[in-house]
Tab-separated table of C-alpha atoms in Angstrom:
chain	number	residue	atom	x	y	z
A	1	UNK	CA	-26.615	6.612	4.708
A	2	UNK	CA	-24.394	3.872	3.983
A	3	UNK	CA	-21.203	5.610	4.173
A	4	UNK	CA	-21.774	6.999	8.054
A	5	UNK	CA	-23.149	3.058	8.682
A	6	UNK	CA	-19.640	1.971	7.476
A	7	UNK	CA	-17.889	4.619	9.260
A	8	UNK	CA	-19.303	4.653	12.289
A	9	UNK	CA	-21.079	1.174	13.174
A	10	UNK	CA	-19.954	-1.574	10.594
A	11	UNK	CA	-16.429	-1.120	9.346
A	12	UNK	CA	-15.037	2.470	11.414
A	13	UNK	CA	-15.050	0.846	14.874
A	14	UNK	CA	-13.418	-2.659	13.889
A	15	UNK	CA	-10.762	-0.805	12.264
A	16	UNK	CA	-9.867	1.795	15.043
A	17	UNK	CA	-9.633	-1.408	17.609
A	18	UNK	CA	-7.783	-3.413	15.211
A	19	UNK	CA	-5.116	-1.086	13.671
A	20	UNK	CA	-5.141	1.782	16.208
A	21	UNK	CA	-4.205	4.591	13.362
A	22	UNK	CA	-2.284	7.215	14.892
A	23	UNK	CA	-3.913	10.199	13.709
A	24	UNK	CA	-2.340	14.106	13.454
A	25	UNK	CA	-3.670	17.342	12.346
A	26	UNK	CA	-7.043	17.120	12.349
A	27	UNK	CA	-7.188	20.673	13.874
A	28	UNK	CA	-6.259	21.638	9.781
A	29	UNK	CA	-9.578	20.616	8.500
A	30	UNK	CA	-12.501	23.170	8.375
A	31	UNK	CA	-15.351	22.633	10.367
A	32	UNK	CA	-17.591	23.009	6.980
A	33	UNK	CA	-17.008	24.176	3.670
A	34	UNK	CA	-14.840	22.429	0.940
A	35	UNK	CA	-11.265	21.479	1.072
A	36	UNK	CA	-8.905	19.380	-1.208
A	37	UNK	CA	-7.372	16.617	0.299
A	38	UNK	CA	-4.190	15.614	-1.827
A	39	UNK	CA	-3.015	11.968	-0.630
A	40	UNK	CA	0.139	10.428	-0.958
A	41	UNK	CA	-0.712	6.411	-2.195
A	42	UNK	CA	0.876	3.710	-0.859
A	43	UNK	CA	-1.766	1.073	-0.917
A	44	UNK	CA	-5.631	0.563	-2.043
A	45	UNK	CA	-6.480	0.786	1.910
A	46	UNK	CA	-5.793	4.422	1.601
A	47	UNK	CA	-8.843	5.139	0.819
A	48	UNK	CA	-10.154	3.358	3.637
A	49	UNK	CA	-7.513	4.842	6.546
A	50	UNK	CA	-7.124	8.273	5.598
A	51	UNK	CA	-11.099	8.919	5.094
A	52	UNK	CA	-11.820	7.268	8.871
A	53	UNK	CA	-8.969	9.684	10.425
A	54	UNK	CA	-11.370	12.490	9.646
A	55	UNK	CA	-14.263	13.983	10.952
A	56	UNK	CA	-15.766	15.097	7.546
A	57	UNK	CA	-16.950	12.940	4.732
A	58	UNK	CA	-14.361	12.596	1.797
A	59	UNK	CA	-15.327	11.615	-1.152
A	60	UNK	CA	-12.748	10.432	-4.219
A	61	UNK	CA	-13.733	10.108	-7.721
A	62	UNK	CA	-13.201	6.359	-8.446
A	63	UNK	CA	-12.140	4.036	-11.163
A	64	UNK	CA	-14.909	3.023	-13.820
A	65	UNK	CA	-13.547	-0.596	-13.304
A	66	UNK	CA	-15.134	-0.490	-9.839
A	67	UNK	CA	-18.804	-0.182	-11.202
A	68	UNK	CA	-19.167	-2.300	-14.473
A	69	UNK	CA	-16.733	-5.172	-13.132
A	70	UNK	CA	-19.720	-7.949	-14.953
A	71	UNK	CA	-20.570	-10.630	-12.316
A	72	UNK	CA	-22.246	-10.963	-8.934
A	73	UNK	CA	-18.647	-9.852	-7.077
A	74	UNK	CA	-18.950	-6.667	-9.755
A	75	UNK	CA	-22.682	-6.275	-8.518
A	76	UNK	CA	-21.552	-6.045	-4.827
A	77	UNK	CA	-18.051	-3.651	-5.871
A	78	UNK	CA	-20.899	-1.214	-7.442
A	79	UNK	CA	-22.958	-0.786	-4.607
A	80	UNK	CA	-20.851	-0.887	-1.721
A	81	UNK	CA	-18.383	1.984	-3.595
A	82	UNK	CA	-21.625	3.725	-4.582
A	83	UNK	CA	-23.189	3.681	-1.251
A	84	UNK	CA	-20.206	5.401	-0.268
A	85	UNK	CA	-20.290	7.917	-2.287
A	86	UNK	CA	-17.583	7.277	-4.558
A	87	UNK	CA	-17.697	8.878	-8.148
A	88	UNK	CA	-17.006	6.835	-10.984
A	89	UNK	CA	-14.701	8.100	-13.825
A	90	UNK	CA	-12.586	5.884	-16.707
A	91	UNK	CA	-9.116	7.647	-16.854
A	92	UNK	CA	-8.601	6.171	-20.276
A	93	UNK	CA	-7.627	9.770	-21.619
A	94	UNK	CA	-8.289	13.626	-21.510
A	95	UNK	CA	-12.136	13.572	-21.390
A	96	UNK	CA	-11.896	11.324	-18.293
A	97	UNK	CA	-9.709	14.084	-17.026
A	98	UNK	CA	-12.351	17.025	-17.438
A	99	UNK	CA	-15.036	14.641	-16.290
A	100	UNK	CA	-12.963	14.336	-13.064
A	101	UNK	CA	-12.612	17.700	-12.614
A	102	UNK	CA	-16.274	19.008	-13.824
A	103	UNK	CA	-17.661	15.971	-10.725
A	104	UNK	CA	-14.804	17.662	-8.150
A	105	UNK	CA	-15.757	21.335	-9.325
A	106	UNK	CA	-19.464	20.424	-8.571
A	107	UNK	CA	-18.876	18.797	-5.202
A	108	UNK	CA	-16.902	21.394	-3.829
A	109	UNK	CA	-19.473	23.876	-4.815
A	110	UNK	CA	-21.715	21.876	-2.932
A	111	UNK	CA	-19.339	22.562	-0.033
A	112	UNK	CA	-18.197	18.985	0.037
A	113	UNK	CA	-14.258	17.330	0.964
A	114	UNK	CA	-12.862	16.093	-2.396
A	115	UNK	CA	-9.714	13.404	-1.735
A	116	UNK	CA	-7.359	12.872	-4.536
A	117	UNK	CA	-4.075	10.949	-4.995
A	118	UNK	CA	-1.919	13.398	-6.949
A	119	UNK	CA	0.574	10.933	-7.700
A	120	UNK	CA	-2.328	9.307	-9.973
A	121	UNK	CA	-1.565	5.381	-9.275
A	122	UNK	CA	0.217	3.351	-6.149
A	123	UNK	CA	3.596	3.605	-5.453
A	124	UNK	CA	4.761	0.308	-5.969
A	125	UNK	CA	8.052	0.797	-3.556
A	126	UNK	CA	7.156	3.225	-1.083
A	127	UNK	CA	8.604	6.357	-2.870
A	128	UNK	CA	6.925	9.252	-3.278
A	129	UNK	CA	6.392	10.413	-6.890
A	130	UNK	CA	6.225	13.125	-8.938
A	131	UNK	CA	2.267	14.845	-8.759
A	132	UNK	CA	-0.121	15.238	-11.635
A	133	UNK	CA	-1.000	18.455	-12.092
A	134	UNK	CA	-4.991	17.783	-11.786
A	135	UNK	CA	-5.006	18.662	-8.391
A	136	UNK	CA	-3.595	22.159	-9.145
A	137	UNK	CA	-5.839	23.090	-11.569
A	138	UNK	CA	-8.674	21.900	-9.314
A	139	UNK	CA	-7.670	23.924	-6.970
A	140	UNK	CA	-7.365	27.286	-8.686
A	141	UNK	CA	-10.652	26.915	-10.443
A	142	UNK	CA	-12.511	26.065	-7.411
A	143	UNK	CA	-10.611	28.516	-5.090
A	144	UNK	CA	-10.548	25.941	-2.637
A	145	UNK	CA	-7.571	25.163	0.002
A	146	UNK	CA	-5.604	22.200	-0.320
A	147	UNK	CA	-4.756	19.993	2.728
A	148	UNK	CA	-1.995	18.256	2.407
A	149	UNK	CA	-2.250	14.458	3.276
A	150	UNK	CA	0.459	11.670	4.049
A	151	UNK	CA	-0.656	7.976	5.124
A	152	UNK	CA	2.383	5.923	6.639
A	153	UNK	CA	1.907	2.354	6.962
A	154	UNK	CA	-0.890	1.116	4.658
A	155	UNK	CA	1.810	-0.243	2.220
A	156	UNK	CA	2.501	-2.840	5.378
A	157	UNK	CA	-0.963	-3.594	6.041
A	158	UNK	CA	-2.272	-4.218	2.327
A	159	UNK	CA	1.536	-4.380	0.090
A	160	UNK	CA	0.783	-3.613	-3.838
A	161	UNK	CA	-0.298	-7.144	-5.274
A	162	UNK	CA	-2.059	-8.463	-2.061
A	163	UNK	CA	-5.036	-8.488	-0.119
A	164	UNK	CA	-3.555	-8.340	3.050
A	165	UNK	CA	0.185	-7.731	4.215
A	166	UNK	CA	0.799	-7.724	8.266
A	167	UNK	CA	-0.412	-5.475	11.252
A	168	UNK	CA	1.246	-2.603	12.310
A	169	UNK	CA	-0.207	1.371	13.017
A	170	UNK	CA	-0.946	3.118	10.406
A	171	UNK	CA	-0.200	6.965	11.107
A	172	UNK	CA	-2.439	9.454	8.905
A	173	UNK	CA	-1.031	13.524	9.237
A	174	UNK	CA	-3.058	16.136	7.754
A	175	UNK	CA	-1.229	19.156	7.151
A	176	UNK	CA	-1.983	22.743	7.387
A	177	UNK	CA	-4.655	24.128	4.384
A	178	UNK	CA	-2.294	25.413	0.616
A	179	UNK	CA	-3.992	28.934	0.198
A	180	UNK	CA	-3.044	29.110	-3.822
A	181	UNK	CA	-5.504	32.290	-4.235
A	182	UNK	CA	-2.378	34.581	-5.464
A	183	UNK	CA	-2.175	32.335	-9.036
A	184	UNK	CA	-6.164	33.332	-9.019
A	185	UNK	CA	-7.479	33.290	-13.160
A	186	UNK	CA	-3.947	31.294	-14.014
A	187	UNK	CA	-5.146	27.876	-14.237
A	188	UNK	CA	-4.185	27.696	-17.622
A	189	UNK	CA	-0.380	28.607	-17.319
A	190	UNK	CA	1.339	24.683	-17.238
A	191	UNK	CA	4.506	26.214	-15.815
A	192	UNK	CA	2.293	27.610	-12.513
A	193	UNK	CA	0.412	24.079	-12.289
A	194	UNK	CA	3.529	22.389	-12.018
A	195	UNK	CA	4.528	24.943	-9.510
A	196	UNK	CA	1.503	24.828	-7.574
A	197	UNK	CA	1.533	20.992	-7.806
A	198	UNK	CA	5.556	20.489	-6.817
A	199	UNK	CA	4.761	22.868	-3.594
A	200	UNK	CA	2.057	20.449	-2.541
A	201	UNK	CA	4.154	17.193	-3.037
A	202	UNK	CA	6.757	18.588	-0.884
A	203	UNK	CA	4.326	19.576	1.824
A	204	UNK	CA	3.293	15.420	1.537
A	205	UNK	CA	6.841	14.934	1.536
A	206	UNK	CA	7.501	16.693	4.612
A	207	UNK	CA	4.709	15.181	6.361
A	208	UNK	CA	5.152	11.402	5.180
A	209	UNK	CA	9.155	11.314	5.408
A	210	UNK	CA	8.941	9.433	2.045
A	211	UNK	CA	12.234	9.492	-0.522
A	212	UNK	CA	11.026	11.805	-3.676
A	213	UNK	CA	11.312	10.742	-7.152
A	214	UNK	CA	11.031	13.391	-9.811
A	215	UNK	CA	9.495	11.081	-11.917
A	216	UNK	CA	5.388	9.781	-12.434
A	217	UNK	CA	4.610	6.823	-10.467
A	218	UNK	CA	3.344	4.583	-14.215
A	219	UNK	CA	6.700	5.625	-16.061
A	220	UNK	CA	8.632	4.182	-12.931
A	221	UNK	CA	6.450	1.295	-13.092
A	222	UNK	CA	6.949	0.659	-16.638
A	223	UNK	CA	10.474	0.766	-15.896
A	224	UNK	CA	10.493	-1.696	-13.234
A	225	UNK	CA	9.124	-4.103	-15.285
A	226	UNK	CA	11.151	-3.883	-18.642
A	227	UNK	CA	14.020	-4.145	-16.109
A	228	UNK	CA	12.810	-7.391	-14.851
A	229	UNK	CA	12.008	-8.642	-18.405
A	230	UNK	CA	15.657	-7.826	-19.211
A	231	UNK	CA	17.205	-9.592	-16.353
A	232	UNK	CA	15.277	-12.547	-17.151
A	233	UNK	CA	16.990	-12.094	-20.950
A	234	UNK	CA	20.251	-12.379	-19.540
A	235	UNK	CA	19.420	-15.285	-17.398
A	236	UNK	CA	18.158	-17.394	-19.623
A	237	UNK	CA	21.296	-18.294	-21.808
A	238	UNK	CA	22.792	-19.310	-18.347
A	239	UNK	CA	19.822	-21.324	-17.604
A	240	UNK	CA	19.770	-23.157	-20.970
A	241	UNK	CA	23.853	-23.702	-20.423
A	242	UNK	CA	22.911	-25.483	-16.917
A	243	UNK	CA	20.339	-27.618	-18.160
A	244	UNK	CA	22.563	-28.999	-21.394
């Protein structure tokens, strides 16, 4: 299958001589069965890094952008993420959500590893944000463990906005497995899926070392940028006074 090729033969090997990722805690990950591996996300190489640190195939349900991008480039995106097992989903709103969740349900009935970034989107400064509380209702209706993940590194390698940043070693930790069994039958209770979700962003916390914002990684975004477009208010009357 194309995704052992990749791992193993094409891509896998280059990488490990090339970056030399410091990997931890690979002890934590069952021999077989499912698990939930909940990712901090620095950079789009995560899913590239954190996948090669271990020995058992992850698989990560994937944008819809990455399959019907028109063009031969979109023709190549589809099969290379599809030959790698990646599930497609648009997030564009609730059903997205459930389709998520009914694909990650099946796979880990199937026994598969399920990745997922609970933070829902890149940090775009290296922060670690506020989780989405997906991955603790996937994890109460499958009654699977939850292995928390942190990548270090990636953001240096591939930096939000490019294609390629500098070298340096990426470190991947996987942490020991979230038994969440006691909230068993509570999956609809928002006030325990934030709890369950908060308890596995500070376990990412603690193994990443990144600064914690209480706050989802889009809003901060969104904040960034009408910051910018407001600084570039107030300098433009000083602009216009320099050029007259």
């Amino acid at each position: 299958m194309l995704y052992w090729f990749l791992k193993w033969v094409a891509l896998g090997p280059v990488l490990r001589v090339i970056f030399r990722t410091h990997v931890s805690g690979v002890e934590n990950l069952p021999d077989e069965g499912p698990a939930i591996l909940a990712c901090n996300h620095l950079s789009y190489s995560d899913w590239l890094f954190m996948p090669l640190a271990s020995p058992r195939r992850v698989t990560f349900v994937a944008k819809a952008e990455y399959f019907n991008t028109p063009g031969i480039k979109g023709w190549f995106q589809k099969k290379f993420f599809s030959g790698t097992g990646q599930v497609p989903i648009d997030r564009a709103g609730a059903s997205a959500a459930s389709g998520a969740l009914r694909t990650q349900l099946r796979l880990l009935s199937q026994g598969e590893v399920c990745g997922i970034f609970p933070e829902g989107t890149r940090s775009h400064d290296g922060r670690l944000y506020r989780g989405r509380t997906g991955v603790a209702r996937l994890a109460l209706e499958s009654g699977v463990p939850v292995i928390p993940v942190a990548v270090v590194g990636t953001d240096v390698v591939a930096p939000p906005g490019s294609t390629f940043g500098k070298f340096t070693r990426p470190v991947v930790s996987f942490g020991k497995p979230l038994d969440f069994s006691r909230y068993e039958g509570m999956e609809n209770d928002r006030y325990i899926l934030r709890s369950i979700t908060d308890e596995i962003m500070y376990e990412i916390m603690r193994l990443s070392g990144q600064e914690y914002v209480d706050m989802y990684a889009t809003t901060a975004k969104e904040l960034t940028k009408e910051q910018a477009r407001e600084a570039a208010r107030a300098d433009a009357p000083d602009a216009e006074k320099k050029a007259s």
